[in-house]
Amino acid sequence: MLNQLFPNVNWEKMWEATYETLYMTTISTIATFVLGLAIGILLFLTSPNQLWANKVANFITGAFVNVFRSIPFIILIILLIPFTKLLLGTIRGTNAALPALIIGAAPFYARMVLIALREIDKGVIEAAKSMGAKTSTIIWKVLIPESFPALLSGITVTAVALVGYTAMAGTIGAGGLGNLAFIDGFQRSRDDVTLMATIIILVIVFIFQFIGDFITSKTDKR
Amino acid sequence: MIELKNISKLYKTKNGEITAVQDVNLTIQPGEIFGIIGYSGAGKSSLIRLLNGLEKPTTGTVVVNGQEISSISGNKLRNARQKISMIFQHFNLLWSRTVEDNIAFPLEIAGVSKEERSKRVKELIDLVGLTGREKSYPSQLSGGQKQRVGIARALANKPEVLLCDEATSALDPETTDQILDLLLDINKRLGLTIVLITHEMHVIRKICNRVAVMEAGHVVEQGEVLNVFQNPQAQITKNFVMQVSGSKESKDSIKQMLVNYPTGKIVKLSFIGTTSGQPVIAQLIKEFNVDVNIVHGNISQTANGPYGTLIVQVDGERKNVEKALKHLDTLEIQTEVIDHA
Ligand SMILES: Nc1ncnc2c1ncn2[C@@H]1O[C@H](COP(=O)(O)OP(=O)(O)OP(=O)(O)O)[C@@H](O)[C@H]1O
Ligand SMILES: [Mg+2]
């Protein structure tokens, strides 16, 4: 039945590509979460009237975020080729896509982290200070938990965007469903392959979105 | 316990400097409830935030609990803050934590062990009357209950001083009274010093021993609450006292009285402490053969005893009226003849 509808699909290859896409998305999402959170917190703490208020540090971090956020992803991949080569010794394969994915998504996520942290009631941070809390305590016990639902919905959006990025990275040889759709589907004019790859990507996106929304609503006690 | 010397606080803003507090000298005794009252923008919050080092004074020194808060920083300041707690107008609870975890937060900061923490949290929940709500989140509580959590949290590390910045301003009158009763109870039971900011004279009257009145960054008047009520000096203080003594409306009733009873004398009696228990009016009528009409009456309970004003019209034979007024002077009552009829 499935084979009649999708005569040209090589299922083994399709599953392998699905696995590669999931691999790239998962690893880059986790790394983006950590890196973006760190940058976002730095951006927040160095902004005026905050704990580490510092014009220079804030400007540099902000500029870094804005520059990398503005570069179109496909160009970023090309720009990062020398860096990736230096880091991994190759520019092919799923791992080679990771630096570009992370560097492309982390600044994007850092912005969302900043917005989430700004939503925290200033009074709550002040209350923690008045209790004698150290900055590290404020970060771990106030900033992150208090903005957690927003941080989570932000990372969900980012993960979905990363699925798209992996497809783009696929076209330049990173593997995954994008690669398969491009080489097997588009270049050989096998529309059923492209269609199947698209369906799987959509399913992945829906699952990510569902999990993200579910956890977000579970943690939101406001 | 708390000593402010020559305190000024300037804020530098884009539009120039703002003097929030100027030349303030205050001494607050251990165990007392000290009120600071003033209108919005008077500099009350700026002043109280100097007491736990959330702000540094531009000039002057702040000593709390034997430590010069205005000059310490880092770990020393953080440790000092554990003994100078604060509660807030908008409660400032962590919405991501349950009631018990909110109360445990300052204990975590102080590095108290887990067992100790849960024991202490239980005590505190009992103390503020929140038993049964341990697992609730702040969003599931009423304003009064949230402030109870705020108070429990503030008491967790057994502070010496409790700072209250408009702690009841977001609450309805009924709940305000309950929270004030709780503060009074805590003050008596634990003997901790409370500094409280408000713009409602009612709050001062109900629980404060002493009060300072702030206007445009200055302390314009300070003293025992009863004295300030009975004998306000500055105009702004008089306005605040009017908030609770209701003398604004009585002005109108006096006018009406003068129209209705063009004879006799209108007298304002203010009494404090135990004298309010004396049967003054009955005595006047019986002993001096005069008529006494009550124009306006008001008794308020303060932390240091009752305080009341009574405005009466004393009428009758001139001789008798004069005798009656003389008699009033001999009592521990302030009398003031408001208007000759
Ligand atoms: N961080 C700040 N930067 C600049 N100006 C400030 C700052 N905090 C307070 N001010 C100014 O200082 C003055 C006193 O403010 P403050 O908050 O102490 O008043 P308040 O008596 O607590 O008023 P309210 O009853 O409205 O809380 C105001 O003019 C205010 O604009
Ligand atoms: Mg204020």
Coordinates of C-alpha atoms and ligand atoms in Angstrom, one line a residue:
Chain A
M1 CA 0.0 0.0 0.0
L2 CA 2.6 2.5 1.2
N3 CA 5.0 1.2 -1.5
Q4 CA 2.3 1.8 -4.2
L5 CA 1.8 5.4 -3.1
F6 CA 5.5 6.1 -2.7
P7 CA 7.1 3.8 -5.3
N8 CA 10.5 5.4 -5.2
V9 CA 11.0 5.7 -1.5
N10 CA 13.8 3.7 -0.1
W11 CA 12.6 3.2 3.4
E12 CA 15.9 2.3 4.9
K13 CA 17.4 5.5 3.5
M14 CA 14.4 7.4 4.7
W15 CA 14.7 6.2 8.2
E16 CA 18.4 6.9 8.2
A17 CA 17.7 10.4 7.1
T18 CA 15.0 10.8 9.7
Y19 CA 17.4 9.7 12.4
E20 CA 20.1 12.1 11.1
T21 CA 17.6 15.0 11.2
L22 CA 16.5 14.1 14.7
Y23 CA 20.1 13.8 15.8
M24 CA 21.1 17.2 14.4
T25 CA 18.0 18.9 15.8
T26 CA 18.3 17.3 19.2
I27 CA 21.9 18.0 19.7
S28 CA 21.8 21.5 18.4
T29 CA 18.6 22.3 20.4
I30 CA 20.3 21.2 23.6
A31 CA 23.5 23.2 22.8
T32 CA 21.4 26.2 21.7
F33 CA 19.5 26.1 25.0
V34 CA 22.7 26.2 27.1
L35 CA 24.5 28.7 25.0
G36 CA 21.5 30.9 24.3
L37 CA 20.6 30.9 28.0
A38 CA 24.1 31.9 29.0
I39 CA 24.2 34.7 26.4
G40 CA 20.7 35.8 27.3
I41 CA 21.4 36.0 31.0
L42 CA 24.6 37.9 30.3
L43 CA 22.7 40.3 28.1
F44 CA 20.1 40.7 30.9
L45 CA 22.5 41.2 33.8
T46 CA 24.7 43.7 32.0
S47 CA 21.7 45.9 30.9
P48 CA 21.2 49.2 32.8
N49 CA 20.1 49.0 36.4
Q50 CA 20.7 45.3 36.6
L51 CA 23.1 43.3 38.8
W52 CA 26.1 43.5 36.5
A53 CA 25.1 46.8 34.7
N54 CA 27.9 47.4 32.3
K55 CA 27.6 49.4 29.1
V56 CA 30.6 48.0 27.3
A57 CA 29.8 44.3 28.0
N58 CA 26.2 44.8 27.2
F59 CA 27.1 46.5 23.9
I60 CA 29.5 43.8 22.8
T61 CA 27.1 41.0 23.7
G62 CA 24.2 42.8 22.1
A63 CA 26.2 43.4 18.9
F64 CA 27.4 39.8 18.7
V65 CA 23.8 38.6 19.0
N66 CA 22.5 41.0 16.5
V67 CA 25.1 40.3 13.9
F68 CA 24.7 36.5 14.0
R69 CA 21.0 36.8 14.2
S70 CA 20.9 38.9 11.0
I71 CA 23.1 36.6 8.8
P72 CA 20.9 34.4 6.6
F73 CA 21.5 30.8 7.7
I74 CA 22.6 29.5 4.3
I75 CA 25.3 32.2 4.2
L76 CA 26.3 31.5 7.8
I77 CA 27.0 27.9 6.8
I78 CA 29.3 29.0 4.0
L79 CA 31.1 31.5 6.3
L80 CA 31.6 28.9 8.9
I81 CA 33.2 26.3 6.6
P82 CA 36.8 27.2 7.6
F83 CA 35.9 27.1 11.3
T84 CA 34.0 23.8 11.0
K85 CA 37.0 22.3 9.1
L86 CA 39.3 23.4 11.8
L87 CA 37.1 22.1 14.5
L88 CA 36.1 18.7 13.0
G89 CA 38.5 18.2 10.1
T90 CA 35.6 17.8 7.6
I91 CA 32.6 19.7 6.4
R92 CA 30.5 16.7 5.5
G93 CA 28.1 14.7 7.6
T94 CA 25.7 15.5 10.5
N95 CA 28.4 16.6 13.0
A96 CA 29.7 19.1 10.5
A97 CA 26.3 20.8 10.5
L98 CA 26.3 21.3 14.2
P99 CA 28.5 24.4 14.6
A100 CA 26.5 26.3 12.0
L101 CA 23.2 25.2 13.5
I102 CA 24.2 26.2 17.0
I103 CA 25.9 29.5 16.1
G104 CA 22.9 30.3 13.9
A105 CA 20.3 29.5 16.5
A106 CA 21.9 30.5 19.8
P107 CA 21.7 34.3 19.3
F108 CA 18.1 33.9 18.1
Y109 CA 17.3 32.1 21.3
A110 CA 19.4 34.5 23.4
R111 CA 17.0 37.3 22.3
M112 CA 14.0 35.2 23.5
V113 CA 15.8 34.5 26.8
L114 CA 16.3 38.3 27.2
I115 CA 12.6 39.0 26.6
A116 CA 11.6 36.2 29.0
L117 CA 13.9 37.6 31.7
R118 CA 12.6 41.1 31.3
E119 CA 9.2 39.8 32.0
I120 CA 10.2 38.8 35.5
D121 CA 8.9 41.2 38.1
K122 CA 11.7 43.5 39.2
G123 CA 10.4 43.3 42.8
V124 CA 11.1 39.6 43.0
I125 CA 14.7 40.1 42.1
E126 CA 14.9 42.9 44.7
A127 CA 13.2 40.6 47.3
A128 CA 15.9 38.0 46.7
K129 CA 18.6 40.7 47.1
S130 CA 17.0 41.9 50.3
M131 CA 17.2 38.4 51.7
G132 CA 21.0 38.4 51.1
A133 CA 21.0 36.3 47.9
K134 CA 24.2 36.1 45.8
T135 CA 24.0 36.7 42.1
S136 CA 24.5 33.0 41.4
T137 CA 21.6 32.2 43.7
I138 CA 19.5 34.8 41.9
I139 CA 20.3 33.3 38.5
W140 CA 19.6 29.7 39.5
K141 CA 16.8 30.2 41.9
V142 CA 15.0 33.3 40.6
L143 CA 15.8 34.2 37.0
I144 CA 15.6 30.7 35.5
P145 CA 12.7 29.2 37.5
E146 CA 10.6 32.3 37.3
S147 CA 11.0 32.6 33.5
F148 CA 11.0 28.9 32.8
P149 CA 7.7 28.6 30.9
A150 CA 8.8 31.4 28.6
L151 CA 12.3 29.9 28.3
L152 CA 10.6 26.6 27.3
S153 CA 8.2 28.0 24.7
G154 CA 11.2 29.9 23.3
I155 CA 13.3 26.8 22.9
T156 CA 10.3 25.1 21.3
V157 CA 10.1 27.8 18.7
T158 CA 13.9 27.5 18.2
A159 CA 13.8 23.7 17.9
V160 CA 11.2 24.0 15.2
A161 CA 13.3 26.6 13.4
L162 CA 16.3 24.2 13.8
V163 CA 14.4 21.4 12.0
G164 CA 14.1 23.8 9.1
Y165 CA 17.8 24.8 9.4
T166 CA 18.8 21.1 9.3
A167 CA 17.0 20.7 6.0
M168 CA 18.9 23.7 4.6
A169 CA 22.2 22.3 6.0
G170 CA 21.2 19.1 4.2
T171 CA 21.4 20.6 0.8
I172 CA 25.1 21.2 1.3
G173 CA 25.8 17.6 2.4
A174 CA 25.0 17.4 6.0
G175 CA 22.6 14.4 5.5
G176 CA 19.1 14.2 6.9
L177 CA 15.7 14.6 5.4
G178 CA 16.6 17.8 3.6
N179 CA 19.5 16.2 1.9
L180 CA 17.4 13.2 0.9
A181 CA 14.6 15.4 -0.5
F182 CA 17.1 17.5 -2.4
I183 CA 19.3 14.8 -3.9
D184 CA 16.9 11.8 -4.2
G185 CA 13.7 13.8 -4.6
F186 CA 14.4 17.1 -6.4
Q187 CA 17.4 16.3 -8.5
R188 CA 16.0 13.0 -9.7
S189 CA 12.5 14.3 -10.0
R190 CA 11.0 11.8 -7.6
D191 CA 8.2 13.8 -6.1
D192 CA 7.1 11.0 -3.8
V193 CA 10.4 11.1 -2.0
T194 CA 10.2 14.8 -1.5
L195 CA 6.6 14.4 -0.3
M196 CA 7.5 11.7 2.2
A197 CA 10.4 13.7 3.5
T198 CA 8.1 16.6 4.0
I199 CA 5.5 14.6 5.8
I200 CA 8.1 13.3 8.2
I201 CA 9.5 16.7 8.8
L202 CA 6.0 18.0 9.6
V203 CA 5.5 15.1 12.0
I204 CA 8.7 15.9 13.8
V205 CA 7.7 19.6 14.0
F206 CA 4.3 18.7 15.4
I207 CA 5.8 16.4 18.0
F208 CA 8.3 19.0 19.1
Q209 CA 5.6 21.6 19.4
F210 CA 3.3 19.3 21.3
I211 CA 6.0 18.3 23.8
G212 CA 7.1 21.9 24.2
D213 CA 3.5 23.2 24.8
F214 CA 2.8 20.4 27.2
I215 CA 5.8 21.0 29.4
T216 CA 5.3 24.7 29.2
S217 CA 1.7 24.5 30.5
K218 CA 2.7 22.0 33.2
T219 CA 5.3 24.4 34.6
D220 CA 3.3 27.6 34.4
K221 CA 1.9 28.3 37.8
R222 CA 1.1 31.9 37.3
Chain B
M1 CA 18.8 49.7 67.0
I2 CA 18.7 51.9 63.9
E3 CA 20.4 55.2 63.5
L4 CA 20.3 57.5 60.5
K5 CA 22.7 60.5 60.6
N6 CA 22.5 63.4 58.2
I7 CA 21.2 61.2 55.4
S8 CA 20.7 62.6 51.9
K9 CA 20.0 60.6 48.8
L10 CA 20.3 62.0 45.3
Y11 CA 19.4 60.1 42.2
K12 CA 21.2 61.1 39.0
T13 CA 18.8 60.9 36.0
K14 CA 18.9 62.2 32.5
N15 CA 16.8 65.2 33.6
G16 CA 19.3 66.1 36.3
E17 CA 19.5 65.2 39.9
I18 CA 16.6 64.3 42.1
T19 CA 16.8 64.8 45.8
A20 CA 14.7 62.0 47.3
V21 CA 15.9 62.3 50.9
Q22 CA 17.5 65.3 52.5
D23 CA 19.1 65.9 55.9
V24 CA 17.3 63.1 57.7
N25 CA 18.2 62.1 61.3
L26 CA 16.3 59.3 62.9
T27 CA 16.9 57.0 65.8
I28 CA 14.7 53.9 66.1
Q29 CA 14.7 52.0 69.4
P30 CA 14.9 48.2 69.7
G31 CA 11.5 46.6 69.8
E32 CA 9.5 49.5 68.7
I33 CA 7.2 49.9 65.7
F34 CA 8.2 53.0 63.9
G35 CA 6.1 54.5 61.2
I36 CA 7.1 56.7 58.4
I37 CA 4.2 58.5 56.7
G38 CA 4.2 60.8 53.7
Y39 CA 2.5 61.3 50.4
S40 CA 3.6 59.6 47.1
G41 CA 7.1 60.8 46.1
A42 CA 8.0 62.0 49.6
G43 CA 11.0 59.7 49.6
K44 CA 9.8 57.0 52.0
S45 CA 10.8 54.1 49.8
S46 CA 14.2 55.6 49.2
L47 CA 14.7 56.0 52.9
I48 CA 13.7 52.5 53.9
R49 CA 15.8 51.0 51.1
L50 CA 18.8 52.6 52.7
L51 CA 18.2 50.5 55.8
N52 CA 19.1 47.2 54.1
G53 CA 21.6 48.7 51.7
L54 CA 19.4 48.3 48.6
E55 CA 20.5 51.9 48.1
K56 CA 23.5 53.7 49.4
P57 CA 23.1 57.2 50.9
T58 CA 24.8 60.0 49.0
T59 CA 25.8 61.5 52.4
G60 CA 25.5 60.4 55.9
T61 CA 25.6 57.0 57.7
V62 CA 23.1 54.3 58.4
V63 CA 23.7 52.0 61.3
V64 CA 21.4 49.0 61.8
N65 CA 21.9 46.4 64.5
G66 CA 25.4 47.7 65.2
Q67 CA 26.6 47.5 61.6
E68 CA 27.2 50.4 59.4
I69 CA 25.1 49.4 56.4
S70 CA 26.0 52.4 54.4
S71 CA 29.6 51.3 54.2
I72 CA 29.7 47.5 54.0
S73 CA 29.3 45.5 50.8
G74 CA 29.7 42.0 49.4
N75 CA 29.4 39.1 51.8
K76 CA 29.2 41.3 54.9
L77 CA 26.2 43.1 53.5
R78 CA 24.5 39.9 52.4
N79 CA 24.9 38.4 55.9
A80 CA 23.6 41.6 57.5
R81 CA 20.6 41.5 55.2
Q82 CA 19.6 38.1 56.5
K83 CA 18.8 39.9 59.8
I84 CA 17.1 42.8 58.2
S85 CA 14.0 41.5 56.4
M86 CA 11.7 43.3 54.2
I87 CA 8.1 42.9 53.1
F88 CA 6.6 44.6 50.0
Q89 CA 3.4 46.2 48.8
H90 CA 3.2 43.7 45.9
F91 CA 4.4 40.8 48.0
N92 CA 7.1 39.9 45.5
L93 CA 6.7 36.1 45.9
L94 CA 8.2 33.6 43.5
W95 CA 5.2 32.4 41.6
S96 CA 7.1 29.2 40.5
R97 CA 7.3 28.1 44.1
T98 CA 4.7 26.8 46.5
V99 CA 3.9 28.6 49.8
E100 CA 6.3 26.4 51.7
D101 CA 9.1 26.7 49.1
N102 CA 8.7 30.5 49.1
I103 CA 9.1 30.5 52.8
A104 CA 12.1 28.2 52.6
F105 CA 13.9 30.4 50.1
P106 CA 15.6 32.7 52.6
L107 CA 16.6 29.6 54.5
E108 CA 18.2 28.2 51.4
I109 CA 20.1 31.4 51.0
A110 CA 21.3 31.2 54.6
G111 CA 22.5 27.6 54.0
V112 CA 20.1 26.0 56.4
S113 CA 19.9 22.2 56.1
K114 CA 16.9 20.6 54.5
E115 CA 15.5 19.1 57.8
E116 CA 15.9 22.3 59.6
R117 CA 14.3 24.1 56.8
S118 CA 11.1 22.1 56.8
K119 CA 10.9 22.3 60.5
R120 CA 11.2 26.1 60.5
V121 CA 8.8 26.4 57.6
K122 CA 6.1 24.5 59.6
E123 CA 6.5 26.8 62.5
L124 CA 6.3 29.9 60.3
I125 CA 3.2 28.6 58.5
D126 CA 1.5 28.2 61.9
L127 CA 2.7 31.6 63.1
V128 CA 1.1 33.4 60.1
G129 CA -2.0 31.3 60.1
L130 CA -1.6 29.6 56.7
T131 CA -1.9 25.9 57.8
G132 CA -3.4 23.8 55.1
R133 CA -2.1 26.1 52.3
E134 CA 1.5 24.8 52.2
K135 CA 1.3 23.3 48.8
S136 CA -0.6 26.2 47.1
Y137 CA 1.0 28.5 44.6
P138 CA 0.9 32.2 45.1
S139 CA -1.5 32.6 42.2
Q140 CA -4.0 30.6 44.2
L141 CA -3.9 32.9 47.2
S142 CA -5.7 36.1 48.1
G143 CA -3.8 39.3 48.7
G144 CA -3.9 38.9 52.4
Q145 CA -2.7 35.4 52.3
K146 CA 0.1 36.4 49.9
Q147 CA 1.2 39.0 52.4
R148 CA 1.2 36.4 55.1
V149 CA 3.6 34.3 53.0
G150 CA 5.7 37.5 52.6
I151 CA 5.7 37.9 56.4
A152 CA 6.6 34.3 57.1
R153 CA 9.4 34.5 54.5
A154 CA 10.7 37.6 56.1
L155 CA 10.7 36.0 59.5
A156 CA 12.4 32.8 58.4
N157 CA 16.0 33.8 59.4
K158 CA 14.9 35.3 62.7
P159 CA 15.6 38.9 61.8
E160 CA 16.2 41.7 64.3
V161 CA 14.5 44.2 62.1
L162 CA 11.5 44.0 59.8
L163 CA 11.1 46.7 57.1
C164 CA 7.6 47.1 55.6
D165 CA 7.2 49.1 52.4
E166 CA 3.5 49.9 52.1
A167 CA 2.8 46.3 53.2
T168 CA -0.9 46.8 53.3
S169 CA -1.5 49.3 50.5
A170 CA -2.7 46.7 48.1
L171 CA -5.2 45.2 50.6
D172 CA -8.7 46.1 51.5
P173 CA -9.4 47.7 54.9
E174 CA -10.5 44.4 56.6
T175 CA -7.4 42.5 55.4
T176 CA -5.2 45.5 56.2
D177 CA -6.4 45.3 59.8
Q178 CA -5.7 41.5 60.0
I179 CA -2.2 42.0 58.6
L180 CA -1.6 44.9 61.0
D181 CA -2.8 42.7 63.9
L182 CA -0.4 40.0 62.8
L183 CA 2.5 42.5 62.7
L184 CA 1.6 43.8 66.1
D185 CA 1.5 40.2 67.4
I186 CA 4.9 39.4 65.9
N187 CA 6.4 42.5 67.4
K188 CA 5.1 41.6 70.9
R189 CA 6.0 37.9 70.7
L190 CA 9.4 38.1 69.0
G191 CA 10.4 41.6 70.1
L192 CA 11.6 42.5 66.7
T193 CA 11.9 46.1 65.6
I194 CA 9.5 47.1 62.8
V195 CA 9.9 50.0 60.5
L196 CA 6.9 50.6 58.4
I197 CA 6.1 53.0 55.6
T198 CA 2.6 54.1 54.7
H199 CA 0.5 56.9 53.4
E200 CA -2.4 55.9 55.6
M201 CA -2.7 57.5 59.1
H202 CA -4.9 54.6 60.0
V203 CA -2.0 52.2 59.8
I204 CA 0.2 54.5 62.0
R205 CA -2.5 54.9 64.5
K206 CA -3.2 51.2 64.8
I207 CA 0.2 49.8 65.5
C208 CA 3.0 52.4 65.6
N209 CA 4.6 53.7 68.8
R210 CA 6.4 56.5 67.1
V211 CA 6.0 58.2 63.8
A212 CA 8.0 60.4 61.4
V213 CA 6.2 62.5 58.8
M214 CA 8.0 63.0 55.5
E215 CA 7.4 65.7 53.0
A216 CA 9.6 66.3 49.9
G217 CA 12.5 64.3 51.3
H218 CA 12.5 65.9 54.7
V219 CA 11.3 64.6 58.0
V220 CA 9.1 67.5 59.1
E221 CA 7.8 66.1 62.3
Q222 CA 8.4 63.1 64.5
G223 CA 7.4 61.8 67.9
E224 CA 5.1 59.6 69.9
V225 CA 2.0 58.7 67.9
L226 CA -0.4 59.9 70.6
N227 CA 1.3 63.2 70.9
V228 CA 1.4 63.7 67.2
F229 CA -2.2 62.9 67.0
Q230 CA -3.2 65.2 69.7
N231 CA -1.0 68.1 68.8
P232 CA 0.1 67.9 65.2
Q233 CA 2.5 70.8 64.3
A234 CA 3.1 70.7 60.5
Q235 CA 0.3 71.3 58.1
I236 CA 0.8 68.0 56.4
T237 CA 0.6 66.2 59.7
K238 CA -2.7 68.0 60.5
N239 CA -4.0 66.7 57.1
F240 CA -2.9 63.2 57.9
V241 CA -4.5 63.4 61.4
M242 CA -7.7 64.6 59.7
Q243 CA -7.7 61.3 57.7
V244 CA -8.6 59.4 60.8
S245 CA -10.2 61.9 63.2
G246 CA -12.8 62.9 60.6
S247 CA -12.5 66.6 61.7
K248 CA -13.2 67.6 58.1
E249 CA -16.8 66.6 58.3
S250 CA -17.1 68.0 61.8
K251 CA -16.3 71.5 60.4
D252 CA -19.5 71.3 58.5
S253 CA -21.5 70.1 61.4
I254 CA -20.1 72.9 63.6
K255 CA -21.3 75.4 61.1
Q256 CA -24.7 73.7 61.1
M257 CA -24.6 73.7 64.9
L258 CA -23.9 77.4 65.0
V259 CA -26.9 78.0 62.8
N260 CA -29.1 75.7 64.8
Y261 CA -27.9 76.7 68.3
P262 CA -26.8 80.3 68.2
T263 CA -26.1 80.2 72.0
G264 CA -23.5 78.6 74.2
K265 CA -20.0 77.5 73.4
I266 CA -18.6 74.9 71.0
V267 CA -15.8 73.0 72.6
K268 CA -13.4 70.4 71.2
L269 CA -12.3 67.9 73.7
S270 CA -9.3 65.6 72.9
F271 CA -8.5 62.9 75.3
I272 CA -5.8 60.3 75.4
G273 CA -5.2 57.2 77.4
T274 CA -7.4 56.4 80.3
T275 CA -9.2 59.7 80.6
S276 CA -11.4 58.7 77.8
G277 CA -13.1 56.4 80.2
Q278 CA -14.3 59.1 82.5
P279 CA -17.9 60.1 82.4
V280 CA -17.1 63.7 81.5
I281 CA -20.3 64.7 79.9
A282 CA -22.6 63.3 82.5
Q283 CA -20.5 65.2 85.1
L284 CA -20.9 68.5 83.3
I285 CA -24.6 68.1 83.0
K286 CA -25.1 67.1 86.6
E287 CA -22.7 69.3 88.4
F288 CA -22.9 72.5 86.4
N289 CA -26.4 72.5 85.2
V290 CA -25.6 73.0 81.6
D291 CA -26.9 71.4 78.4
V292 CA -24.4 69.4 76.4
N293 CA -25.1 68.6 72.7
I294 CA -22.7 66.3 70.9
V295 CA -21.8 67.7 67.5
H296 CA -19.2 65.1 66.6
G297 CA -17.5 62.2 68.4
N298 CA -14.6 59.9 67.5
I299 CA -12.5 57.5 69.4
S300 CA -9.5 55.7 67.9
Q301 CA -7.6 52.9 69.3
T302 CA -3.8 53.4 69.0
A303 CA -1.0 51.0 69.9
N304 CA -0.4 53.2 73.1
G305 CA -4.0 53.5 74.2
P306 CA -7.2 55.1 73.1
Y307 CA -7.3 58.6 71.5
G308 CA -10.5 60.5 70.9
T309 CA -12.0 63.8 70.1
L310 CA -15.4 65.0 71.0
I311 CA -17.0 68.2 69.8
V312 CA -19.8 69.5 72.0
Q313 CA -22.0 72.5 72.4
V314 CA -22.2 73.6 76.0
D315 CA -25.2 75.8 76.7
G316 CA -26.9 77.3 79.6
E317 CA -26.5 80.3 81.9
R318 CA -23.2 82.0 81.1
K319 CA -21.9 81.6 84.6
N320 CA -22.5 77.9 84.6
V321 CA -20.9 77.5 81.2
E322 CA -17.8 79.2 82.3
K323 CA -17.6 77.1 85.4
A324 CA -18.0 74.0 83.3
L325 CA -15.2 75.0 81.0
K326 CA -12.9 75.7 83.9
H327 CA -13.7 72.3 85.3
L328 CA -12.7 70.7 82.0
D329 CA -9.3 72.4 82.2
T330 CA -8.6 70.7 85.4
L331 CA -9.0 67.3 83.8
E332 CA -6.4 65.6 81.8
I333 CA -8.2 66.6 78.7
Q334 CA -7.2 69.1 76.1
T335 CA -10.0 71.6 75.6
E336 CA -10.3 74.1 72.8
V337 CA -13.2 76.5 72.4
I338 CA -13.7 76.5 68.7
D339 CA -16.2 79.3 68.2
H340 CA -18.1 81.7 70.3
A341 CA -21.7 81.5 69.6
Ligands
LIG1 N1 15.9 54.8 41.2 C1 15.5 56.0 41.1 N2 16.1 56.8 40.1 C2 15.7 58.1 40.0 N3 14.8 58.7 40.8 C3 14.2 58.0 41.8 C4 14.5 56.6 42.0 N4 13.8 56.1 43.0 C5 13.0 57.1 43.4 N5 13.3 58.3 42.7 C6 12.6 59.6 42.9 O1 12.8 59.9 44.3 C7 11.6 60.5 44.8 C8 11.1 59.8 46.0 O2 10.7 58.5 45.6 P1 10.2 57.4 46.6 O3 10.0 56.2 45.8 O4 11.2 57.3 47.7 O5 8.9 58.0 47.2 P2 7.8 57.3 48.1 O6 7.6 58.2 49.2 O7 8.1 55.9 48.4 O8 6.5 57.3 47.2 P3 5.3 56.2 47.0 O9 4.4 56.5 48.1 O10 4.7 56.6 45.7 O11 6.0 54.9 47.0 C9 10.6 60.6 43.6 O12 10.7 61.9 43.1 C10 11.2 59.5 42.7 O13 10.8 59.9 41.4
MG2 MG 7.3 54.0 47.9

